Amino acid sequence: MAIYFLENILESVEMMSHAVSTGLIPQSVYAKKLRSLLPKEAFQPDGSKLVVLLINIAILLSGWGIASYLDQWPKSLLWLYLPCSVVMANCVILLAFIGHDLMHGSVIRNRRWVYVVTLFSQTILWIPPTLWKIMHNRVHHNKTNSLADPDRNYLYQQPNALGKRVQEIIVPSSTITVPGLILGMVTAWGIYGCRHLVAVLFFSDQDCPHVAAQFSVKPQEKRAIAAELSLMVLFHLCLLAYLQFDPIKLILAYFLPIGLGYAGMIFYIYTNHMFCRMTEINDPLVNSVSIKVPKFIDFIHYNFSYHAEHHIFPGLNSDYYPLVRAGLAKLYPERMGYVTTAQDAWHVLLTTPRYYLTETMFTDWTGTEHIPCPAHNSISF
């Protein structure tokens, strides 16, 4: 036991030494300095989000209920269902964002209820909660934008397997086509979930060529993921059957709301880390980006645009992210380049290639274009 603790201490010292030499600041340092600037209630769960989540589930169920009668509507009036499709799409976004906060423990802390509720919210996203907890909470948040992060861009040196080829077609970059970008907005989230499900269920650790970085799961976790996925498949089949596999009902009440919801989610997610440099030291102000959106969007989406702040305090009540940013501006004014407008973030995405040649250099599919990763603290977006 003593040897174990000694090894941990030595590892921490080595990490801090490396951080100093590279100019990176570990997430734990930010959190320690900022914690005293935040009120105690910022670290308490916000149960009101659970109520909002249940309301959005009820709206989705009502939307599907209304859609079951669409075959009785005059064809000339079917367009009247479109506003319902848009509202349902926002429900999909909120199920994702509130479910995300639930899994981080910032809504309620009863693990059994968290699991039950997120099983439904994640069903719309096709991501089993056990997979999400491992992939997102355990790996992504601890190894953000490092070689081990499953959410990072592919390396140029990685094999040109199916997952990488698909990313070339649908992910925003300097070589993306308009049809590819539109296709990616509505499908990228589903593809992301599919490739990681394939990796954990059908490949051994580190053997799947279709993901940017694979992570290990225990046998019991793999069984849980398979069981949860089976329930998700059953739910979607029951929903399709409820809509009688009717093309109009499926387009307006299933594919359109889910597709638009995925597009709304991916609008944020593409900006989170995709044009940041890789870092072996988890520095959220270097490997993450926060975007500025209209205040009413922040209000309805629970400040999801404050992504770097979330990476500093993953379990924080999202209402207090603006206070985290204010604290960062006070303590680290020279590092505030991590905040940019949504428009400028998308401009960077669409004018830079998407493969890492090195930790700080992007390249394209052919390896001919070399562009430094935008450095938050040295250039203006």
Short mmCIF file of C-alpha atoms in Angstrom, two decimals, residues 31-260:
data_model
loop_
_atom_site.label_atom_id
_atom_site.label_comp_id
_atom_site.label_asym_id
_atom_site.label_seq_id
_atom_site.Cartn_x
_atom_site.Cartn_y
_atom_site.Cartn_z
CA ALA A 31 -10.38 23.84 -9.64
CA LYS A 32 -8.43 24.40 -6.42
CA LYS A 33 -7.94 28.11 -7.06
CA LEU A 34 -11.48 28.76 -8.28
CA ARG A 35 -13.39 26.78 -5.66
CA SER A 36 -13.12 29.53 -3.01
CA LEU A 37 -14.67 32.04 -5.45
CA LEU A 38 -17.86 30.00 -5.82
CA PRO A 39 -20.76 29.73 -3.34
CA LYS A 40 -21.44 26.39 -1.66
CA GLU A 41 -24.78 26.02 -3.46
CA ALA A 42 -22.91 25.83 -6.78
CA PHE A 43 -21.78 22.34 -5.79
CA GLN A 44 -25.26 21.18 -4.75
CA PRO A 45 -27.43 19.15 -7.15
CA ASP A 46 -30.16 21.04 -8.99
CA GLY A 47 -33.23 18.81 -8.85
CA SER A 48 -35.31 21.25 -10.92
CA LYS A 49 -33.59 19.93 -14.06
CA LEU A 50 -35.11 16.53 -13.40
CA VAL A 51 -38.57 18.12 -13.56
CA VAL A 52 -37.66 19.82 -16.85
CA LEU A 53 -36.34 16.54 -18.23
CA LEU A 54 -39.58 14.74 -17.33
CA ILE A 55 -41.58 17.55 -18.96
CA ASN A 56 -39.58 17.11 -22.15
CA ILE A 57 -40.12 13.36 -22.06
CA ALA A 58 -43.86 14.06 -21.75
CA ILE A 59 -43.68 16.44 -24.74
CA LEU A 60 -41.97 13.77 -26.84
CA LEU A 61 -44.56 11.16 -25.87
CA SER A 62 -47.35 13.64 -26.68
CA GLY A 63 -45.75 14.42 -30.03
CA TRP A 64 -45.67 10.76 -30.92
CA GLY A 65 -49.25 10.42 -29.72
CA ILE A 66 -50.39 13.22 -32.02
CA ALA A 67 -48.37 11.71 -34.88
CA SER A 68 -50.26 8.45 -34.57
CA TYR A 69 -53.27 10.29 -36.07
CA LEU A 70 -51.43 11.90 -38.96
CA ASP A 71 -52.88 9.34 -41.39
CA GLN A 72 -56.25 10.94 -40.66
CA TRP A 73 -55.07 14.46 -41.49
CA PRO A 74 -55.62 15.96 -44.97
CA LYS A 75 -52.31 15.88 -46.80
CA SER A 76 -52.53 19.62 -47.37
CA LEU A 77 -52.39 20.19 -43.60
CA LEU A 78 -49.50 17.88 -42.70
CA TRP A 79 -47.14 20.88 -42.66
CA LEU A 80 -48.91 22.00 -39.48
CA TYR A 81 -47.05 19.22 -37.65
CA LEU A 82 -43.65 20.79 -38.48
CA PRO A 83 -43.63 23.13 -35.44
CA CYS A 84 -44.24 20.04 -33.31
CA SER A 85 -41.22 18.39 -34.98
CA VAL A 86 -39.06 21.39 -34.09
CA VAL A 87 -40.25 21.42 -30.47
CA MET A 88 -39.57 17.68 -30.23
CA ALA A 89 -36.08 18.26 -31.67
CA ASN A 90 -35.33 20.69 -28.84
CA CYS A 91 -36.61 18.04 -26.42
CA VAL A 92 -34.00 15.64 -27.85
CA ILE A 93 -31.31 18.28 -27.25
CA LEU A 94 -32.48 18.85 -23.68
CA LEU A 95 -32.64 15.13 -22.95
CA ALA A 96 -29.01 14.97 -24.06
CA PHE A 97 -27.85 17.99 -22.07
CA ILE A 98 -29.78 17.27 -18.87
CA GLY A 99 -28.92 13.57 -19.15
CA HIS A 100 -25.27 14.63 -19.45
CA ASP A 101 -25.58 16.65 -16.22
CA LEU A 102 -27.41 13.77 -14.54
CA MET A 103 -24.53 11.42 -15.27
CA HIS A 104 -22.13 13.95 -13.75
CA GLY A 105 -24.17 14.07 -10.53
CA SER A 106 -25.17 17.73 -10.75
CA VAL A 107 -28.94 17.07 -10.86
CA ILE A 108 -29.57 14.28 -8.35
CA ARG A 109 -27.15 11.94 -6.62
CA ASN A 110 -29.25 8.86 -6.10
CA ARG A 111 -27.40 6.45 -8.38
CA ARG A 112 -30.39 4.19 -8.93
CA TRP A 113 -32.63 7.05 -10.08
CA VAL A 114 -29.85 8.55 -12.18
CA TYR A 115 -29.51 5.22 -13.96
CA VAL A 116 -33.25 4.76 -14.51
CA VAL A 117 -33.80 8.26 -15.87
CA THR A 118 -30.70 8.36 -18.07
CA LEU A 119 -31.55 4.95 -19.50
CA PHE A 120 -34.50 6.64 -21.20
CA SER A 121 -32.75 9.91 -22.07
CA GLN A 122 -29.77 8.03 -23.51
CA THR A 123 -32.11 5.73 -25.45
CA ILE A 124 -32.99 8.65 -27.73
CA LEU A 125 -29.24 9.10 -28.24
CA TRP A 126 -28.43 5.40 -28.75
CA ILE A 127 -25.72 5.58 -26.05
CA PRO A 128 -26.15 3.06 -23.19
CA PRO A 129 -25.59 4.85 -19.85
CA THR A 130 -22.89 2.37 -18.79
CA LEU A 131 -20.97 3.11 -22.00
CA TRP A 132 -21.43 6.85 -21.52
CA LYS A 133 -20.22 6.74 -17.93
CA ILE A 134 -17.03 4.92 -18.96
CA MET A 135 -16.36 6.72 -22.22
CA HIS A 136 -17.29 10.25 -21.18
CA ASN A 137 -16.97 10.56 -17.39
CA ARG A 138 -14.10 8.16 -16.81
CA VAL A 139 -11.98 8.54 -19.95
CA HIS A 140 -12.80 11.76 -21.79
CA HIS A 141 -12.84 13.99 -18.71
CA ASN A 142 -9.60 12.60 -17.31
CA LYS A 143 -7.69 12.35 -20.62
CA THR A 144 -9.21 15.23 -22.56
CA ASN A 145 -7.82 15.59 -26.08
CA SER A 146 -4.89 13.30 -25.36
CA LEU A 147 -3.88 10.20 -27.30
CA ALA A 148 -6.19 8.16 -25.05
CA ASP A 149 -9.28 10.36 -25.55
CA PRO A 150 -11.98 8.62 -27.66
CA ASP A 151 -13.40 12.05 -28.57
CA ARG A 152 -10.27 13.45 -30.22
CA ASN A 153 -9.62 13.80 -33.94
CA TYR A 154 -7.98 10.91 -35.74
CA LEU A 155 -4.23 11.00 -36.19
CA TYR A 156 -2.93 11.26 -39.75
CA GLN A 157 -0.77 8.21 -38.98
CA GLN A 158 -3.75 6.03 -38.00
CA PRO A 159 -5.03 3.46 -40.53
CA ASN A 160 -7.56 4.78 -43.03
CA ALA A 161 -10.27 2.50 -41.64
CA LEU A 162 -14.02 2.97 -42.07
CA GLY A 163 -14.47 5.31 -39.10
CA LYS A 164 -11.76 7.64 -40.32
CA ARG A 165 -13.10 7.58 -43.88
CA VAL A 166 -16.57 8.50 -42.68
CA GLN A 167 -15.16 11.41 -40.66
CA GLU A 168 -13.46 12.69 -43.82
CA ILE A 169 -16.90 12.95 -45.47
CA ILE A 170 -19.05 14.42 -42.68
CA VAL A 171 -16.90 16.35 -40.17
CA PRO A 172 -16.34 20.10 -40.73
CA SER A 173 -12.91 20.88 -42.17
CA SER A 174 -11.24 22.87 -44.93
CA THR A 175 -12.09 20.07 -47.38
CA ILE A 176 -15.72 19.38 -46.38
CA THR A 177 -18.46 19.67 -49.00
CA VAL A 178 -21.83 21.29 -48.31
CA PRO A 179 -23.76 18.01 -48.77
CA GLY A 180 -21.25 16.25 -46.50
CA LEU A 181 -21.62 18.91 -43.81
CA ILE A 182 -25.43 18.73 -43.91
CA LEU A 183 -25.31 14.93 -43.79
CA GLY A 184 -22.89 15.09 -40.87
CA MET A 185 -25.01 17.47 -38.84
CA VAL A 186 -27.88 14.99 -38.66
CA THR A 187 -25.91 11.72 -38.56
CA ALA A 188 -22.57 12.38 -36.81
CA TRP A 189 -23.90 11.71 -33.32
CA GLY A 190 -25.44 8.41 -34.34
CA ILE A 191 -22.23 7.38 -36.11
CA TYR A 192 -20.20 8.35 -33.04
CA GLY A 193 -22.29 6.07 -30.84
CA CYS A 194 -22.31 3.25 -33.36
CA ARG A 195 -18.55 3.09 -33.81
CA HIS A 196 -17.92 2.99 -30.05
CA LEU A 197 -20.59 0.35 -29.51
CA VAL A 198 -18.93 -1.76 -32.20
CA ALA A 199 -15.53 -1.19 -30.56
CA VAL A 200 -16.56 -2.28 -27.05
CA LEU A 201 -18.89 -5.13 -28.03
CA PHE A 202 -17.04 -6.75 -30.93
CA PHE A 203 -13.37 -5.90 -30.53
CA SER A 204 -10.80 -6.61 -27.86
CA ASP A 205 -9.13 -3.71 -26.08
CA GLN A 206 -7.03 -1.57 -28.44
CA ASP A 207 -7.93 -3.73 -31.45
CA CYS A 208 -10.66 -1.68 -33.15
CA PRO A 209 -9.32 0.36 -36.09
CA HIS A 210 -12.54 2.39 -36.49
CA VAL A 211 -12.22 4.62 -33.40
CA ALA A 212 -9.74 7.40 -32.72
CA ALA A 213 -8.83 5.86 -29.35
CA GLN A 214 -10.23 2.73 -27.75
CA PHE A 215 -10.69 2.23 -24.03
CA SER A 216 -11.06 -0.91 -21.95
CA VAL A 217 -14.28 -2.16 -20.39
CA LYS A 218 -14.70 -4.93 -17.84
CA PRO A 219 -16.66 -8.07 -18.79
CA GLN A 220 -19.56 -7.12 -16.52
CA GLU A 221 -19.62 -3.62 -18.03
CA LYS A 222 -19.74 -5.11 -21.51
CA ARG A 223 -22.70 -7.26 -20.51
CA ALA A 224 -24.47 -4.23 -19.05
CA ILE A 225 -23.86 -2.24 -22.24
CA ALA A 226 -25.26 -5.10 -24.36
CA ALA A 227 -28.35 -5.39 -22.14
CA GLU A 228 -28.99 -1.63 -22.23
CA LEU A 229 -28.56 -1.57 -26.00
CA SER A 230 -31.10 -4.39 -26.33
CA LEU A 231 -33.64 -2.34 -24.37
CA MET A 232 -32.93 0.64 -26.61
CA VAL A 233 -33.48 -1.39 -29.75
CA LEU A 234 -36.74 -2.72 -28.29
CA PHE A 235 -37.93 0.80 -27.43
CA HIS A 236 -37.22 2.15 -30.92
CA LEU A 237 -38.88 -0.87 -32.56
CA CYS A 238 -41.96 -0.38 -30.38
CA LEU A 239 -42.04 3.31 -31.28
CA LEU A 240 -41.78 2.54 -34.99
CA ALA A 241 -44.54 -0.03 -34.65
CA TYR A 242 -46.68 2.48 -32.73
CA LEU A 243 -46.26 4.84 -35.68
CA GLN A 244 -47.31 1.88 -37.88
CA PHE A 245 -44.12 2.15 -39.95
CA ASP A 246 -46.01 4.84 -41.86
CA PRO A 247 -43.53 6.89 -43.97
CA ILE A 248 -45.16 10.26 -43.24
CA LYS A 249 -45.39 9.58 -39.50
CA LEU A 250 -41.81 8.35 -39.38
CA ILE A 251 -40.45 11.34 -41.31
CA LEU A 252 -42.31 14.00 -39.32
CA ALA A 253 -42.31 12.45 -35.83
CA TYR A 254 -39.21 10.23 -35.74
CA PHE A 255 -36.47 11.03 -38.26
CA LEU A 256 -37.00 14.81 -38.43
CA PRO A 257 -37.09 15.51 -34.66
CA ILE A 258 -34.20 13.16 -33.92
CA GLY A 259 -32.15 14.41 -36.88
CA LEU A 260 -32.69 18.08 -36.00
#
